[in-house]
Amino acid sequence: MEVKKDMQVKQVAVDKKPEFKNFPMVPRVVFGKGSFNQLGDILMPKRKHSEAPFIFLVDDVFENTELAQRVPLIFNDQIIFISAEEEPKTDQVDALVSKIKSEYQDLPSGIVGIGGGTLLDLAKAVAILLTNKGGSSEYQGWDLVQKPSIFHVGIPTISGTGAEVSRTAVLLGPEKKLGINSDYTTFGQVLLDPDLTQGVSKEQWFYTGMDCYIHCIESLTGTYLNAFSQSYGEKALELCKEVYLGDISEEDSRDKLMMASWHGGMSIAYSQVGVAHAMSYGLGYLLGVKHGIGNCLVFQHLEEFYPEGVALFNKMKEKHGIKLPTGICSNLSEREFETMIFVAMNMVPLWENALGKNWRDTITPEKLESIYRKI
Amino acid sequence: MEVKKDMQVKQVAVDKKPEFKNFPMVPRVVFGKGSFNQLGDILMPKRKHSEAPFIFLVDDVFENTELAQRVPLIFNDQIIFISAEEEPKTDQVDALVSKIKSEYQDLPSGIVGIGGGTLLDLAKAVAILLTNKGGSSEYQGWDLVQKPSIFHVGIPTISGTGAEVSRTAVLLGPEKKLGINSDYTTFGQVLLDPDLTQGVSKEQWFYTGMDCYIHCIESLTGTYLNAFSQSYGEKALELCKEVYLGDISEEDSRDKLMMASWHGGMSIAYSQVGVAHAMSYGLGYLLGVKHGIGNCLVFQHLEEFYPEGVALFNKMKEKHGIKLPTGICSNLSEREFETMIFVAMNMVPLWENALGKNWRDTITPEKLESIYRKI
């Protein structure tokens, strides 16, 4: 993996304890095998006029596939295929916005993201930046977006991130990896068709599902939890267990993992993630390690913090014959470790959620380095 | 109980199998003990101008209580106290709409319902009828509402009905007991403050909570179920068990029952209720029996259809020393039985959900009469 050149971490994520937040839910959701066929009908009433297109941002693994042909293009609609090999970036968002603005006189009727967390987060961010001035990095943070976004639709093709239901679009920027956290980020429409997750590789299926599993463990054992988030988190966790340890059909498994992701995303409304996410942000920032696998790489070494959660994780990993890569951090310099540790330790609310106000008694740079060195 | 005079049942409920429905979710929700104190701040940005009031429809049990004093009245806002002794009626909705229109030149900024299912359904219906012409009975049915309602807010003070999250407002009309089922029915904002449910009597707490429990049993055993509704229904059922059979604090119990109601309401998105609700509609139509207790009165005699559900129901009833009234149907005439049976048997989708397409093989007028006679 390429090591990030610019080591100047000027600002990193700061989260807020979302007590009594007026949480924005996705106002429309369709669920069902084959419901993707309804997409044209769903978009029709949202078309402003024939010159205001829908722009479909689609994971490029679907290029030249049947799914791409089923995208209901009319008028001057456009599909833009995008690689999800790397985490979504602020530059990428800005380039997409420029492209769309230069190609069309009118604002689009809407943006439709079709793919995993990367495509969904790009769709959210592009929808926001089409109506808000400047670059996307200016909006990384909490409630910095001033104007409503254009209509945007999320259609997951892999389950686990919760991006379909969250109010954030996590982007890797020049100075930070941080979400655009805003009420305007939430999708205006989500379509959940479990059939779309059929072609996913076993590894991707595992890493992305574990994103959901790990954030459930982190939020359910955290200090921020309330009954709202607990009920969603418990259901998501239960569904993960059915999917990764149960004896159910593949069809049921796809259905249930899609719902696990949905509930897992909702559980974050009034809770927060924890140690694995904080440390995974460090890996992601420095090495570009993707979110799902990054969480797994860290989580396997967190028995101290999540003994039961890690035991179950190992069981699931074994059952599905998943071998995590090793030696990721073996050739890093001291300065690189410092950067990762700096990024991770700045995720204050995640640590507070995990360990309480006195988290600094437990979490030291040495402690984090010793964990990173195992990865 | 007063027997309904007009026996002419011209039309009763017909539901639709909601496959691939584009389900409208409540776009904003606040959860938390004490969150009612935020109501003023939440409403402020929704105020159109100082002449466009918020109208608060509040259960009259709160008249002269601390809660009534905490309602954030400003400008020409108004509280209207309403009895929830009877099921909400179309006449009542129309009278409220006339009153509001006659007292104000401008449409209100919004309607806020504070109470149980009755108050929440009234608030939904009033919000719709303020922008849609004619009487509320014209909109009982599916998707008959033409224009968006005004902004409306739901604040439950008792948990179980799921009315806070559903897209229906069930009204007793001159010809039918049926909901205004529309995307415009769904609240624009819900506030969930478990502290508001503190003063509820044990009986009301039980009957209303059982509304949730029974509709979970009905939807989870039904033929319409999909993974979306199943996951919500399972969580709601689990929470009901914790509340009514578990050993938890009163505070936890209030929290969990509020979430059970929420998830139970969501589970109806792609599922349907069953035998108890169908028969309870008959009781409600003829005798005005309220929904919660009506469901209990019927459900206790449904071992044949829901053996495990009824066994657990009896256990919960016993644990809380609930004695259901008896002899409700003992003095009814044959014609009155016929009316109830007619109303119940016309709930076709409920029977189909419960027993499949061939439900008429099992459900005969004689069968229903024998069950009603036990009540």
Short mmCIF file of N, CA and C in Angstrom, two decimals, chain A residues 221-364:
data_model
loop_
_atom_site.label_atom_id
_atom_site.label_comp_id
_atom_site.label_asym_id
_atom_site.label_seq_id
_atom_site.Cartn_x
_atom_site.Cartn_y
_atom_site.Cartn_z
N THR A 221 -21.52 -1.56 23.60
CA THR A 221 -20.71 -1.58 24.83
C THR A 221 -20.28 -0.17 25.22
N GLY A 222 -20.73 0.82 24.47
CA GLY A 222 -20.28 2.19 24.72
C GLY A 222 -21.05 2.90 25.82
N THR A 223 -20.51 4.01 26.23
CA THR A 223 -21.13 4.78 27.32
C THR A 223 -22.21 5.74 26.82
N TYR A 224 -22.30 5.96 25.51
CA TYR A 224 -23.25 6.94 24.96
C TYR A 224 -24.64 6.36 24.73
N LEU A 225 -24.74 5.05 24.80
CA LEU A 225 -25.94 4.34 24.35
C LEU A 225 -27.23 4.79 25.04
N ASN A 226 -28.31 4.91 24.28
CA ASN A 226 -29.64 5.01 24.88
C ASN A 226 -30.53 3.92 24.28
N ALA A 227 -31.79 3.88 24.76
CA ALA A 227 -32.68 2.76 24.38
C ALA A 227 -32.99 2.75 22.89
N PHE A 228 -33.00 3.92 22.27
CA PHE A 228 -33.27 4.00 20.83
C PHE A 228 -32.16 3.27 20.07
N SER A 229 -30.94 3.70 20.29
CA SER A 229 -29.82 3.10 19.58
C SER A 229 -29.60 1.64 19.99
N GLN A 230 -29.85 1.36 21.26
CA GLN A 230 -29.67 -0.01 21.73
C GLN A 230 -30.57 -0.99 20.98
N SER A 231 -31.83 -0.60 20.80
CA SER A 231 -32.76 -1.53 20.17
C SER A 231 -32.35 -1.81 18.72
N TYR A 232 -31.92 -0.77 18.01
CA TYR A 232 -31.45 -0.99 16.64
C TYR A 232 -30.15 -1.81 16.63
N GLY A 233 -29.24 -1.47 17.53
CA GLY A 233 -27.95 -2.16 17.57
C GLY A 233 -28.10 -3.63 17.91
N GLU A 234 -28.98 -3.92 18.86
CA GLU A 234 -29.19 -5.33 19.23
C GLU A 234 -29.76 -6.12 18.06
N LYS A 235 -30.70 -5.51 17.35
CA LYS A 235 -31.29 -6.25 16.22
C LYS A 235 -30.26 -6.46 15.13
N ALA A 236 -29.46 -5.45 14.86
CA ALA A 236 -28.43 -5.58 13.83
C ALA A 236 -27.43 -6.68 14.21
N LEU A 237 -27.04 -6.70 15.48
CA LEU A 237 -26.08 -7.70 15.94
C LEU A 237 -26.65 -9.11 15.81
N GLU A 238 -27.90 -9.25 16.20
CA GLU A 238 -28.57 -10.54 16.10
C GLU A 238 -28.61 -11.02 14.64
N LEU A 239 -28.90 -10.10 13.74
CA LEU A 239 -28.95 -10.47 12.32
C LEU A 239 -27.56 -10.85 11.81
N CYS A 240 -26.53 -10.13 12.25
CA CYS A 240 -25.16 -10.50 11.86
C CYS A 240 -24.84 -11.91 12.32
N LYS A 241 -25.24 -12.23 13.53
CA LYS A 241 -24.96 -13.59 14.04
C LYS A 241 -25.68 -14.64 13.19
N GLU A 242 -26.92 -14.35 12.83
CA GLU A 242 -27.65 -15.30 11.97
C GLU A 242 -26.93 -15.49 10.64
N VAL A 243 -26.47 -14.38 10.09
CA VAL A 243 -25.86 -14.42 8.76
C VAL A 243 -24.50 -15.14 8.80
N TYR A 244 -23.67 -14.81 9.79
CA TYR A 244 -22.29 -15.31 9.77
C TYR A 244 -22.09 -16.59 10.57
N LEU A 245 -23.05 -16.91 11.44
CA LEU A 245 -22.89 -18.14 12.23
C LEU A 245 -24.07 -19.09 12.09
N GLY A 246 -25.18 -18.59 11.55
CA GLY A 246 -26.39 -19.41 11.48
C GLY A 246 -26.38 -20.33 10.28
N ASP A 247 -27.41 -21.12 10.20
CA ASP A 247 -27.54 -22.07 9.10
C ASP A 247 -28.78 -21.67 8.30
N ILE A 248 -28.61 -20.67 7.46
CA ILE A 248 -29.76 -20.16 6.70
C ILE A 248 -29.42 -20.15 5.21
N SER A 249 -30.43 -20.04 4.39
CA SER A 249 -30.21 -20.06 2.93
C SER A 249 -29.48 -18.79 2.50
N GLU A 250 -28.89 -18.84 1.31
CA GLU A 250 -28.19 -17.65 0.81
C GLU A 250 -29.14 -16.49 0.61
N GLU A 251 -30.35 -16.81 0.18
CA GLU A 251 -31.34 -15.76 -0.05
C GLU A 251 -31.71 -15.07 1.27
N ASP A 252 -31.99 -15.87 2.29
CA ASP A 252 -32.28 -15.30 3.61
C ASP A 252 -31.11 -14.49 4.12
N SER A 253 -29.92 -15.02 3.86
CA SER A 253 -28.72 -14.38 4.34
C SER A 253 -28.57 -12.98 3.72
N ARG A 254 -28.85 -12.87 2.43
CA ARG A 254 -28.78 -11.55 1.77
C ARG A 254 -29.80 -10.59 2.34
N ASP A 255 -31.03 -11.10 2.53
CA ASP A 255 -32.09 -10.28 3.13
C ASP A 255 -31.68 -9.76 4.51
N LYS A 256 -31.19 -10.70 5.32
CA LYS A 256 -30.93 -10.35 6.71
C LYS A 256 -29.73 -9.42 6.84
N LEU A 257 -28.71 -9.62 6.00
CA LEU A 257 -27.54 -8.74 6.10
C LEU A 257 -27.91 -7.32 5.64
N MET A 258 -28.81 -7.24 4.68
CA MET A 258 -29.26 -5.91 4.24
C MET A 258 -29.99 -5.19 5.38
N MET A 259 -30.79 -5.93 6.12
CA MET A 259 -31.49 -5.33 7.26
C MET A 259 -30.53 -5.06 8.42
N ALA A 260 -29.53 -5.92 8.59
CA ALA A 260 -28.53 -5.67 9.64
C ALA A 260 -27.83 -4.34 9.39
N SER A 261 -27.47 -4.11 8.14
CA SER A 261 -26.79 -2.87 7.79
C SER A 261 -27.68 -1.66 8.08
N TRP A 262 -28.94 -1.78 7.71
CA TRP A 262 -29.94 -0.72 7.90
C TRP A 262 -30.09 -0.40 9.39
N HIS A 263 -30.33 -1.43 10.19
CA HIS A 263 -30.52 -1.20 11.63
C HIS A 263 -29.21 -0.74 12.28
N GLY A 264 -28.11 -1.32 11.82
CA GLY A 264 -26.81 -0.91 12.36
C GLY A 264 -26.56 0.57 12.11
N GLY A 265 -26.89 1.02 10.93
CA GLY A 265 -26.75 2.45 10.61
C GLY A 265 -27.65 3.30 11.50
N MET A 266 -28.89 2.86 11.70
CA MET A 266 -29.82 3.60 12.57
C MET A 266 -29.31 3.65 14.01
N SER A 267 -28.63 2.60 14.44
CA SER A 267 -28.20 2.54 15.84
C SER A 267 -27.19 3.64 16.16
N ILE A 268 -26.55 4.19 15.13
CA ILE A 268 -25.57 5.24 15.36
C ILE A 268 -26.23 6.59 15.67
N ALA A 269 -27.56 6.68 15.43
CA ALA A 269 -28.26 7.94 15.69
C ALA A 269 -27.90 8.54 17.04
N TYR A 270 -27.96 7.71 18.07
CA TYR A 270 -27.68 8.20 19.43
C TYR A 270 -26.55 7.41 20.08
N SER A 271 -25.64 6.91 19.28
CA SER A 271 -24.51 6.23 19.90
C SER A 271 -23.27 6.60 19.11
N GLN A 272 -22.25 5.85 19.29
CA GLN A 272 -20.97 6.20 18.68
C GLN A 272 -20.18 4.91 18.53
N VAL A 273 -19.25 4.92 17.59
CA VAL A 273 -18.38 3.76 17.48
C VAL A 273 -17.24 3.87 18.50
N GLY A 274 -16.24 2.99 18.41
CA GLY A 274 -15.25 2.97 19.48
C GLY A 274 -13.83 2.73 19.02
N VAL A 275 -13.12 1.85 19.73
CA VAL A 275 -11.68 1.67 19.57
C VAL A 275 -11.30 1.25 18.15
N ALA A 276 -12.03 0.26 17.60
CA ALA A 276 -11.64 -0.24 16.27
C ALA A 276 -11.76 0.86 15.23
N HIS A 277 -12.85 1.62 15.29
CA HIS A 277 -13.03 2.68 14.30
C HIS A 277 -11.98 3.79 14.47
N ALA A 278 -11.68 4.14 15.70
CA ALA A 278 -10.68 5.19 15.94
C ALA A 278 -9.34 4.77 15.32
N MET A 279 -8.94 3.54 15.58
CA MET A 279 -7.64 3.09 15.07
C MET A 279 -7.68 2.84 13.57
N SER A 280 -8.82 2.41 13.09
CA SER A 280 -8.97 2.16 11.65
C SER A 280 -8.89 3.48 10.87
N TYR A 281 -9.37 4.56 11.47
CA TYR A 281 -9.22 5.87 10.83
C TYR A 281 -7.75 6.20 10.61
N GLY A 282 -6.92 5.84 11.60
CA GLY A 282 -5.48 6.06 11.46
C GLY A 282 -4.91 5.28 10.28
N LEU A 283 -5.26 4.01 10.19
CA LEU A 283 -4.82 3.18 9.06
C LEU A 283 -5.30 3.74 7.73
N GLY A 284 -6.55 4.17 7.73
CA GLY A 284 -7.15 4.69 6.50
C GLY A 284 -6.47 5.97 6.06
N TYR A 285 -6.21 6.83 7.01
CA TYR A 285 -5.60 8.12 6.68
C TYR A 285 -4.19 7.93 6.14
N LEU A 286 -3.39 7.12 6.84
CA LEU A 286 -1.98 6.97 6.45
C LEU A 286 -1.80 6.08 5.24
N LEU A 287 -2.50 4.96 5.25
CA LEU A 287 -2.21 3.94 4.23
C LEU A 287 -3.33 3.76 3.21
N GLY A 288 -4.44 4.47 3.40
CA GLY A 288 -5.56 4.30 2.47
C GLY A 288 -6.24 2.95 2.63
N VAL A 289 -6.00 2.27 3.75
CA VAL A 289 -6.68 0.98 3.98
C VAL A 289 -8.18 1.23 4.00
N LYS A 290 -8.93 0.41 3.28
CA LYS A 290 -10.38 0.65 3.21
C LYS A 290 -11.04 0.34 4.55
N HIS A 291 -12.15 1.03 4.75
CA HIS A 291 -12.81 1.04 6.04
C HIS A 291 -13.14 -0.36 6.57
N GLY A 292 -13.76 -1.21 5.73
CA GLY A 292 -14.21 -2.52 6.18
C GLY A 292 -13.05 -3.40 6.64
N ILE A 293 -12.06 -3.56 5.78
CA ILE A 293 -10.93 -4.41 6.14
C ILE A 293 -10.10 -3.77 7.25
N GLY A 294 -10.01 -2.46 7.24
CA GLY A 294 -9.27 -1.75 8.30
C GLY A 294 -9.85 -2.05 9.67
N ASN A 295 -11.18 -2.03 9.77
CA ASN A 295 -11.81 -2.36 11.04
C ASN A 295 -11.47 -3.77 11.48
N CYS A 296 -11.50 -4.70 10.53
CA CYS A 296 -11.19 -6.10 10.86
C CYS A 296 -9.74 -6.24 11.33
N LEU A 297 -8.83 -5.58 10.62
CA LEU A 297 -7.40 -5.66 10.96
C LEU A 297 -7.16 -5.20 12.39
N VAL A 298 -7.85 -4.13 12.78
CA VAL A 298 -7.69 -3.64 14.15
C VAL A 298 -8.45 -4.52 15.14
N PHE A 299 -9.69 -4.79 14.81
CA PHE A 299 -10.59 -5.41 15.79
C PHE A 299 -10.05 -6.75 16.31
N GLN A 300 -9.41 -7.52 15.44
CA GLN A 300 -8.91 -8.84 15.86
C GLN A 300 -7.95 -8.75 17.04
N HIS A 301 -7.35 -7.56 17.24
CA HIS A 301 -6.38 -7.41 18.33
C HIS A 301 -6.94 -6.65 19.54
N LEU A 302 -8.27 -6.57 19.63
CA LEU A 302 -8.86 -5.75 20.70
C LEU A 302 -9.54 -6.59 21.79
N GLU A 303 -9.02 -7.80 22.04
CA GLU A 303 -9.63 -8.65 23.09
C GLU A 303 -9.74 -7.89 24.40
N GLU A 304 -8.75 -7.07 24.68
CA GLU A 304 -8.72 -6.34 25.94
C GLU A 304 -9.97 -5.47 26.12
N PHE A 305 -10.44 -4.89 25.00
CA PHE A 305 -11.58 -3.97 25.09
C PHE A 305 -12.92 -4.66 24.83
N TYR A 306 -12.91 -5.62 23.92
CA TYR A 306 -14.16 -6.28 23.52
C TYR A 306 -13.96 -7.79 23.53
N PRO A 307 -13.80 -8.39 24.72
CA PRO A 307 -13.44 -9.82 24.76
C PRO A 307 -14.46 -10.72 24.04
N GLU A 308 -15.73 -10.55 24.36
CA GLU A 308 -16.73 -11.42 23.72
C GLU A 308 -16.87 -11.13 22.23
N GLY A 309 -16.84 -9.84 21.91
CA GLY A 309 -16.98 -9.45 20.51
C GLY A 309 -15.87 -10.01 19.64
N VAL A 310 -14.63 -9.98 20.17
CA VAL A 310 -13.49 -10.48 19.40
C VAL A 310 -13.55 -12.01 19.29
N ALA A 311 -13.99 -12.67 20.36
CA ALA A 311 -14.10 -14.14 20.31
C ALA A 311 -15.09 -14.56 19.21
N LEU A 312 -16.21 -13.86 19.15
CA LEU A 312 -17.23 -14.17 18.14
C LEU A 312 -16.71 -13.84 16.74
N PHE A 313 -15.99 -12.74 16.65
CA PHE A 313 -15.41 -12.33 15.36
C PHE A 313 -14.48 -13.43 14.84
N ASN A 314 -13.65 -13.96 15.73
CA ASN A 314 -12.72 -15.01 15.32
C ASN A 314 -13.46 -16.26 14.84
N LYS A 315 -14.55 -16.54 15.53
CA LYS A 315 -15.38 -17.69 15.15
C LYS A 315 -15.95 -17.50 13.74
N MET A 316 -16.41 -16.30 13.47
CA MET A 316 -17.00 -16.02 12.15
C MET A 316 -15.93 -16.07 11.06
N LYS A 317 -14.79 -15.50 11.39
CA LYS A 317 -13.66 -15.48 10.46
C LYS A 317 -13.27 -16.92 10.09
N GLU A 318 -13.21 -17.75 11.12
CA GLU A 318 -12.83 -19.15 10.91
C GLU A 318 -13.88 -19.88 10.07
N LYS A 319 -15.13 -19.69 10.45
CA LYS A 319 -16.21 -20.40 9.74
C LYS A 319 -16.17 -20.13 8.23
N HIS A 320 -15.80 -18.90 7.88
CA HIS A 320 -15.83 -18.54 6.46
C HIS A 320 -14.44 -18.57 5.81
N GLY A 321 -13.46 -19.11 6.54
CA GLY A 321 -12.13 -19.28 5.97
C GLY A 321 -11.49 -17.98 5.50
N ILE A 322 -11.72 -16.93 6.27
CA ILE A 322 -11.16 -15.62 5.90
C ILE A 322 -9.75 -15.49 6.48
N LYS A 323 -8.81 -15.18 5.62
CA LYS A 323 -7.44 -14.92 6.10
C LYS A 323 -7.16 -13.43 5.94
N LEU A 324 -6.99 -12.76 7.06
CA LEU A 324 -6.69 -11.32 6.98
C LEU A 324 -5.23 -11.13 6.59
N PRO A 325 -4.95 -10.10 5.80
CA PRO A 325 -3.55 -9.82 5.45
C PRO A 325 -2.73 -9.49 6.70
N THR A 326 -1.47 -9.74 6.61
CA THR A 326 -0.60 -9.45 7.76
C THR A 326 0.55 -8.55 7.31
N GLY A 327 1.29 -8.06 8.26
CA GLY A 327 2.47 -7.26 7.95
C GLY A 327 2.18 -5.87 7.40
N ILE A 328 0.96 -5.41 7.56
CA ILE A 328 0.56 -4.11 7.02
C ILE A 328 1.43 -2.98 7.59
N CYS A 329 1.74 -3.10 8.87
CA CYS A 329 2.46 -2.00 9.52
C CYS A 329 3.94 -2.33 9.75
N SER A 330 4.41 -3.41 9.14
CA SER A 330 5.76 -3.87 9.51
C SER A 330 6.88 -2.96 9.02
N ASN A 331 6.64 -2.26 7.93
CA ASN A 331 7.73 -1.42 7.41
C ASN A 331 7.54 0.08 7.65
N LEU A 332 6.69 0.42 8.58
CA LEU A 332 6.44 1.85 8.79
C LEU A 332 7.52 2.47 9.65
N SER A 333 7.78 3.75 9.37
CA SER A 333 8.76 4.49 10.18
C SER A 333 8.11 4.96 11.47
N GLU A 334 8.93 5.40 12.40
CA GLU A 334 8.41 5.94 13.66
C GLU A 334 7.47 7.11 13.40
N ARG A 335 7.85 7.94 12.40
CA ARG A 335 7.04 9.11 12.10
C ARG A 335 5.66 8.70 11.58
N GLU A 336 5.67 7.62 10.81
CA GLU A 336 4.38 7.13 10.30
C GLU A 336 3.50 6.58 11.42
N PHE A 337 4.13 5.85 12.33
CA PHE A 337 3.35 5.40 13.50
C PHE A 337 2.78 6.60 14.24
N GLU A 338 3.62 7.61 14.41
CA GLU A 338 3.15 8.81 15.13
C GLU A 338 1.93 9.42 14.46
N THR A 339 1.97 9.46 13.12
CA THR A 339 0.83 10.03 12.40
C THR A 339 -0.44 9.23 12.66
N MET A 340 -0.33 7.92 12.52
CA MET A 340 -1.52 7.08 12.74
C MET A 340 -2.05 7.26 14.15
N ILE A 341 -1.13 7.29 15.09
CA ILE A 341 -1.52 7.41 16.50
C ILE A 341 -2.15 8.77 16.76
N PHE A 342 -1.58 9.79 16.12
CA PHE A 342 -2.13 11.14 16.28
C PHE A 342 -3.57 11.19 15.74
N VAL A 343 -3.76 10.62 14.55
CA VAL A 343 -5.11 10.60 13.95
C VAL A 343 -6.06 9.85 14.87
N ALA A 344 -5.65 8.66 15.31
CA ALA A 344 -6.53 7.83 16.13
C ALA A 344 -6.86 8.52 17.45
N MET A 345 -5.85 9.08 18.11
CA MET A 345 -6.09 9.66 19.44
C MET A 345 -6.93 10.94 19.38
N ASN A 346 -6.98 11.54 18.21
CA ASN A 346 -7.83 12.73 18.09
C ASN A 346 -9.32 12.43 17.94
N MET A 347 -9.66 11.15 17.82
CA MET A 347 -11.06 10.79 17.72
C MET A 347 -11.66 10.73 19.12
N VAL A 348 -11.60 11.84 19.81
CA VAL A 348 -11.93 11.90 21.24
C VAL A 348 -13.29 11.27 21.59
N PRO A 349 -14.37 11.61 20.86
CA PRO A 349 -15.66 11.07 21.27
C PRO A 349 -15.74 9.55 21.13
N LEU A 350 -14.97 8.99 20.20
CA LEU A 350 -14.98 7.53 20.06
C LEU A 350 -14.34 6.89 21.28
N TRP A 351 -13.26 7.50 21.74
CA TRP A 351 -12.59 6.98 22.95
C TRP A 351 -13.46 7.19 24.18
N GLU A 352 -14.07 8.33 24.24
CA GLU A 352 -14.97 8.60 25.38
C GLU A 352 -16.11 7.61 25.42
N ASN A 353 -16.67 7.37 24.23
CA ASN A 353 -17.76 6.40 24.17
C ASN A 353 -17.29 5.03 24.63
N ALA A 354 -16.10 4.64 24.17
CA ALA A 354 -15.60 3.30 24.48
C ALA A 354 -15.19 3.15 25.94
N LEU A 355 -14.54 4.18 26.47
CA LEU A 355 -13.86 4.00 27.76
C LEU A 355 -14.22 5.04 28.81
N GLY A 356 -15.09 5.96 28.48
CA GLY A 356 -15.46 6.99 29.45
C GLY A 356 -14.53 8.18 29.41
N LYS A 357 -14.84 9.16 30.25
CA LYS A 357 -14.11 10.43 30.26
C LYS A 357 -12.61 10.25 30.52
N ASN A 358 -12.28 9.21 31.29
CA ASN A 358 -10.87 9.03 31.66
C ASN A 358 -10.12 8.08 30.73
N TRP A 359 -10.50 8.10 29.47
CA TRP A 359 -9.92 7.15 28.51
C TRP A 359 -8.40 7.30 28.38
N ARG A 360 -7.91 8.51 28.68
CA ARG A 360 -6.46 8.70 28.52
C ARG A 360 -5.63 7.93 29.55
N ASP A 361 -6.32 7.46 30.61
CA ASP A 361 -5.61 6.60 31.57
C ASP A 361 -5.21 5.27 30.92
N THR A 362 -6.03 4.83 29.99
CA THR A 362 -5.78 3.52 29.35
C THR A 362 -5.06 3.66 28.01
N ILE A 363 -5.46 4.69 27.27
CA ILE A 363 -4.97 4.82 25.89
C ILE A 363 -3.79 5.77 25.82
N THR A 364 -2.62 5.19 25.57
CA THR A 364 -1.41 5.98 25.42
C THR A 364 -0.84 5.72 24.02
#
